[in-house]
Amino acid sequence: MKVLVINAGSSSLKYQLLDMENEAVMANGIVERIGETVGKLTHKAFPDTDNEKKVVKEEEIKDHKIGMHMVLDLITGSEAGVISDPKEIDAIGHRVVQGGESFTSACVVDGPVKVAIADNNPLAPLHNPANLMGIEVAEELFPGTPNVAVFDTEFHSSMPKEAFLYALPYDYYKELRIRRYGFHGTSHKYVSRKVAECMGKKAEDINVITVHLGNGCSMAAVEKGKCQDTSMGMTPLAGVMMGTRSGDIDPAIVAYIAENKGMSASEVDSLLNKQSGLKGVCGLNDMRDIHSAVENGDEMAKLALDMFAYRVKKYIGAYTAVLGNIDAIVFTAGIGENDDITRALICENLSGLGIDMDFDKNNGRKGEPTAVHTDASKVQVWVIPTNEELQIAQEAVELLK
Amino acid sequence: MKVLVINAGSSSLKYQLLDMENEAVMANGIVERIGETVGKLTHKAFPDTDNEKKVVKEEEIKDHKIGMHMVLDLITGSEAGVISDPKEIDAIGHRVVQGGESFTSACVVDGPVKVAIADNNPLAPLHNPANLMGIEVAEELFPGTPNVAVFDTEFHSSMPKEAFLYALPYDYYKELRIRRYGFHGTSHKYVSRKVAECMGKKAEDINVITVHLGNGCSMAAVEKGKCQDTSMGMTPLAGVMMGTRSGDIDPAIVAYIAENKGMSASEVDSLLNKQSGLKGVCGLNDMRDIHSAVENGDEMAKLALDMFAYRVKKYIGAYTAVLGNIDAIVFTAGIGENDDITRALICENLSGLGIDMDFDKNNGRKGEPTAVHTDASKVQVWVIPTNEELQIAQEAVELLK
Ligand SMILES: Nc1ncnc2c1ncn2[C@@H]1O[C@H](COP(=O)(O)OP(=O)(O)O)[C@@H](O)[C@H]1O
Ligand SMILES: Nc1ncnc2c1ncn2[C@@H]1O[C@H](COP(=O)(O)OP(=O)(O)O)[C@@H](O)[C@H]1O
């Protein structure tokens, strides 16, 4: 079975074509700056193999449909093609950010599903409309091929009420649908299952804390395979500190900034999403740049790094309390997989929780699942590369079989 | 030495006169509804003793000065007096809410101190001006008697930068002084020292998590006697769930509510402070009422209770991670001292963190320091009545000696 995975953003479209016989990536790429004067398509056939072929096109890409058409031409073309007929694609898996309370699992897209996705637009105004557009473009270009929607929020739909409800007037949950939804669910699901496999256990038999640290960062408390709590909230702003997002702050700060800076609440919101986090503290939002700056004696960069690790550490403690006891911690995503310094800072001095990192094993970037705890550690610590595309493709296969 | 402790609010004034020889309360009371048509003064001489005498007056009390004058007349009067001359009062201790970064310890009030307190008004607009008024009234009525200011934030001034800074643009800390200050410091200090005493240890030798659960609720991670982190933030809105305050929420919710309800940021702020928390979820904000409702089968009251305990549990985990290991947890204030059900819910299933409550010992209200852990528990669990007035009086004595 061949599955095309699509992640459509407001002005971009990422894709990956997977051969599910062997879970190999046949092609992947990204269409960027859709709607601008000069768009860009970067395509790779057989990426990271000896047969890799890369094609880059820079030209106006008016809309997502035209972008997707270009991708289809490349995939089936002679230059860097990997299949000869679009019909070879058995299913298309779509990442959809906000499933709200309508979706507790992935599902095959039909009319009512599209209505339900659109119904969640107010909760994810930047993402859901774009995701839906991706689905509609796929329906047009691949008539007859089933589309599957996989939600970022789905894995978190098992949270109990005391974890997902905010202590706000209850009407605000009923009417405005304000609650914790959580995001990065596909990644948390993937690595929480993968770590069980690596440990030779069933996901249903272990408690895991998953730590997804990329540009966006989130954590999840996973109890016997089910998400019990997660750090992002109604939106992806909440939780730990991120590249440009504040994470948790005293909610009174919003009004205080609004008043003192003459800003509207939504301008403050934008400040918290785009000018805060690592960038707010030290001016840099890429962890690699932060490490270089620290090496050059930049104290603000060091402070940003310490703040970042400190907040993750607190959530590890909180989720240990929630789960009662934990079997493993998993680090994943850009920082989680590649940044041994940050991982070490987070795990320092946690042996009171039974967490003993082997700092030698931790050294270096990890391209594959790697255990980084000492033999004596009660809790196992793993680094596991995430693979949201594979997870989406697997869910599509599962659903259609 | 006799110390008068004053806690002046915007329309109220609480007081307590302590004989520091034996730390006995000679008199206490409250002046309420100052400035309204009918004010109220409730005064007790020798409270909770066989000699207790209670006086209640209901009449117009125009301002704090008149209120304080009434108190002074009662204290020195024939009806319910406890001293014969105001000069017997050796010092007056004032609770001041916000010390900002200007104060890292209690201090004797002089001109510059008053300026510095006023300088923190923007950070505590409801509290600091009232506290300052209390000081000025005392200066007038007790000429020559030293006034000591004790700050709610002081105990937290030892927090390191990674704990007190928010991941916001750094300018917002420098210019607008946005940071975590923490509150209830006098209570956290008092019970964290008291528990050391009860355990036969020095405060400098143990790590403690203090859990202050009253109408306002906050927690602190206390490392060898010094506060390392606390749950309230720039304002007392943040942290765990409270009677009418939300505690932590996704900060994006402020703009979302503002937009959907047509409210200003400061109206949302007021909603989060006054209509949220236990009250928001189930309509009741007094824990006693919530327990009655739960007994009568009220599911929303049960949900509010579960949410409340769940959030405290998460902070216990977070602070255990921050401190590396802990020696004790202390419960205090109205709920912490009296509510065995809530304490039990919080401590359920925490043996993974070395915390084993003895649910029999935990039963009932605790009027004095009581250990409620099992003999096998690695972490001791205590209930310790807080005494902020005594702590303030002790600091005054300490400063003036
Ligand atoms: N070798 C590395 N060392 C430290 N950080 C790294 C390294 N490689 C990538 N990162 C960080 O990973 C983050 C991006 O993570 P990624 O998972 O790709 O993000 P996204 O959330 O956009 O999927 C960036 O902060 C980047 O600095
Ligand atoms: N016996 C009790 N059982 C449960 N809760 C109690 C009991 N007594 C007092 N409380 C609760 O304590 C809270 C008030 O705590 P207190 O420390 O007096 O508040 P404040 O923060 O105003 O000083 C209220 O929620 C009240 O319901």
Tab-separated table of N, CA and C and ligand atoms in Angstrom, chain A residues 184 212-216 285-288 291 333-335 338-339 365, ligand 1:
chain	number	residue	atom	x	y	z
A	184	HIS	N	0.381	18.101	19.010
A	184	HIS	CA	1.495	17.157	18.808
A	184	HIS	C	1.082	15.723	19.140
A	212	HIS	N	8.278	16.261	23.737
A	212	HIS	CA	8.464	16.682	22.341
A	212	HIS	C	9.007	18.112	22.351
A	213	LEU	N	10.282	18.265	22.006
A	213	LEU	CA	10.909	19.593	22.026
A	213	LEU	C	11.379	19.961	20.632
A	214	GLY	N	10.547	20.690	19.911
A	214	GLY	CA	10.920	21.180	18.581
A	214	GLY	C	10.825	22.694	18.607
A	215	ASN	N	10.340	23.291	17.513
A	215	ASN	CA	10.049	24.724	17.600
A	215	ASN	C	8.911	24.939	18.577
A	216	GLY	N	7.873	24.119	18.396
A	216	GLY	CA	6.846	24.040	19.423
A	216	GLY	C	7.254	22.930	20.375
A	285	ASN	N	15.937	32.088	18.717
A	285	ASN	CA	14.947	31.055	18.971
A	285	ASN	C	15.379	29.674	18.486
A	286	ASP	N	16.536	29.583	17.862
A	286	ASP	CA	17.027	28.283	17.414
A	286	ASP	C	18.051	27.789	18.436
A	287	MET	N	17.823	26.590	18.953
A	287	MET	CA	18.676	26.078	20.033
A	287	MET	C	20.142	25.987	19.606
A	288	ARG	N	20.388	25.728	18.326
A	288	ARG	CA	21.789	25.650	17.889
A	288	ARG	C	22.461	27.008	18.063
A	291	HIS	N	23.230	27.642	21.737
A	291	HIS	CA	24.445	26.976	22.232
A	291	HIS	C	25.714	27.706	21.770
A	333	ALA	N	11.776	15.041	18.767
A	333	ALA	CA	11.734	16.273	17.950
A	333	ALA	C	13.109	16.966	17.950
A	334	GLY	N	13.210	18.038	17.170
A	334	GLY	CA	14.497	18.679	16.890
A	334	GLY	C	15.445	18.802	18.077
A	335	ILE	N	14.981	19.419	19.137
A	335	ILE	CA	15.827	19.585	20.323
A	335	ILE	C	15.948	18.262	21.076
A	338	ASN	N	18.333	15.890	19.144
A	338	ASN	CA	19.681	16.308	18.763
A	338	ASN	C	20.481	17.045	19.825
A	339	ASP	N	19.800	17.496	20.861
A	339	ASP	CA	20.468	18.426	21.767
A	339	ASP	C	20.802	17.755	23.103
A	365	ARG	N	23.965	13.540	18.919
A	365	ARG	CA	22.660	13.494	18.275
A	365	ARG	C	22.262	12.034	18.088
C	1	LIG	N1	21.873	19.583	16.636
C	1	LIG	C1	20.994	20.309	17.263
C	1	LIG	N2	21.265	20.804	18.487
C	1	LIG	C2	20.369	21.537	19.146
C	1	LIG	N3	19.159	21.841	18.674
C	1	LIG	C3	18.823	21.386	17.455
C	1	LIG	C4	19.703	20.601	16.693
C	1	LIG	N4	19.083	20.293	15.536
C	1	LIG	C5	17.863	20.870	15.570
C	1	LIG	N5	17.699	21.525	16.728
C	1	LIG	C6	16.561	22.345	17.174
C	1	LIG	O1	15.297	21.754	16.927
C	1	LIG	C7	14.312	22.794	16.830
C	1	LIG	C8	13.391	22.481	15.674
C	1	LIG	O2	12.795	21.251	15.903
C	1	LIG	P1	11.761	20.570	14.888
C	1	LIG	O3	11.256	19.336	15.541
C	1	LIG	O4	12.409	20.448	13.577
C	1	LIG	O5	10.656	21.685	14.848
C	1	LIG	P2	9.130	21.699	14.400
C	1	LIG	O6	8.398	21.895	15.696
C	1	LIG	O7	9.024	22.874	13.489
C	1	LIG	O8	8.819	20.372	13.756
C	1	LIG	C9	15.087	24.104	16.687
C	1	LIG	O9	15.063	24.834	17.888
C	1	LIG	C10	16.495	23.640	16.414
C	1	LIG	O10	17.429	24.518	16.914
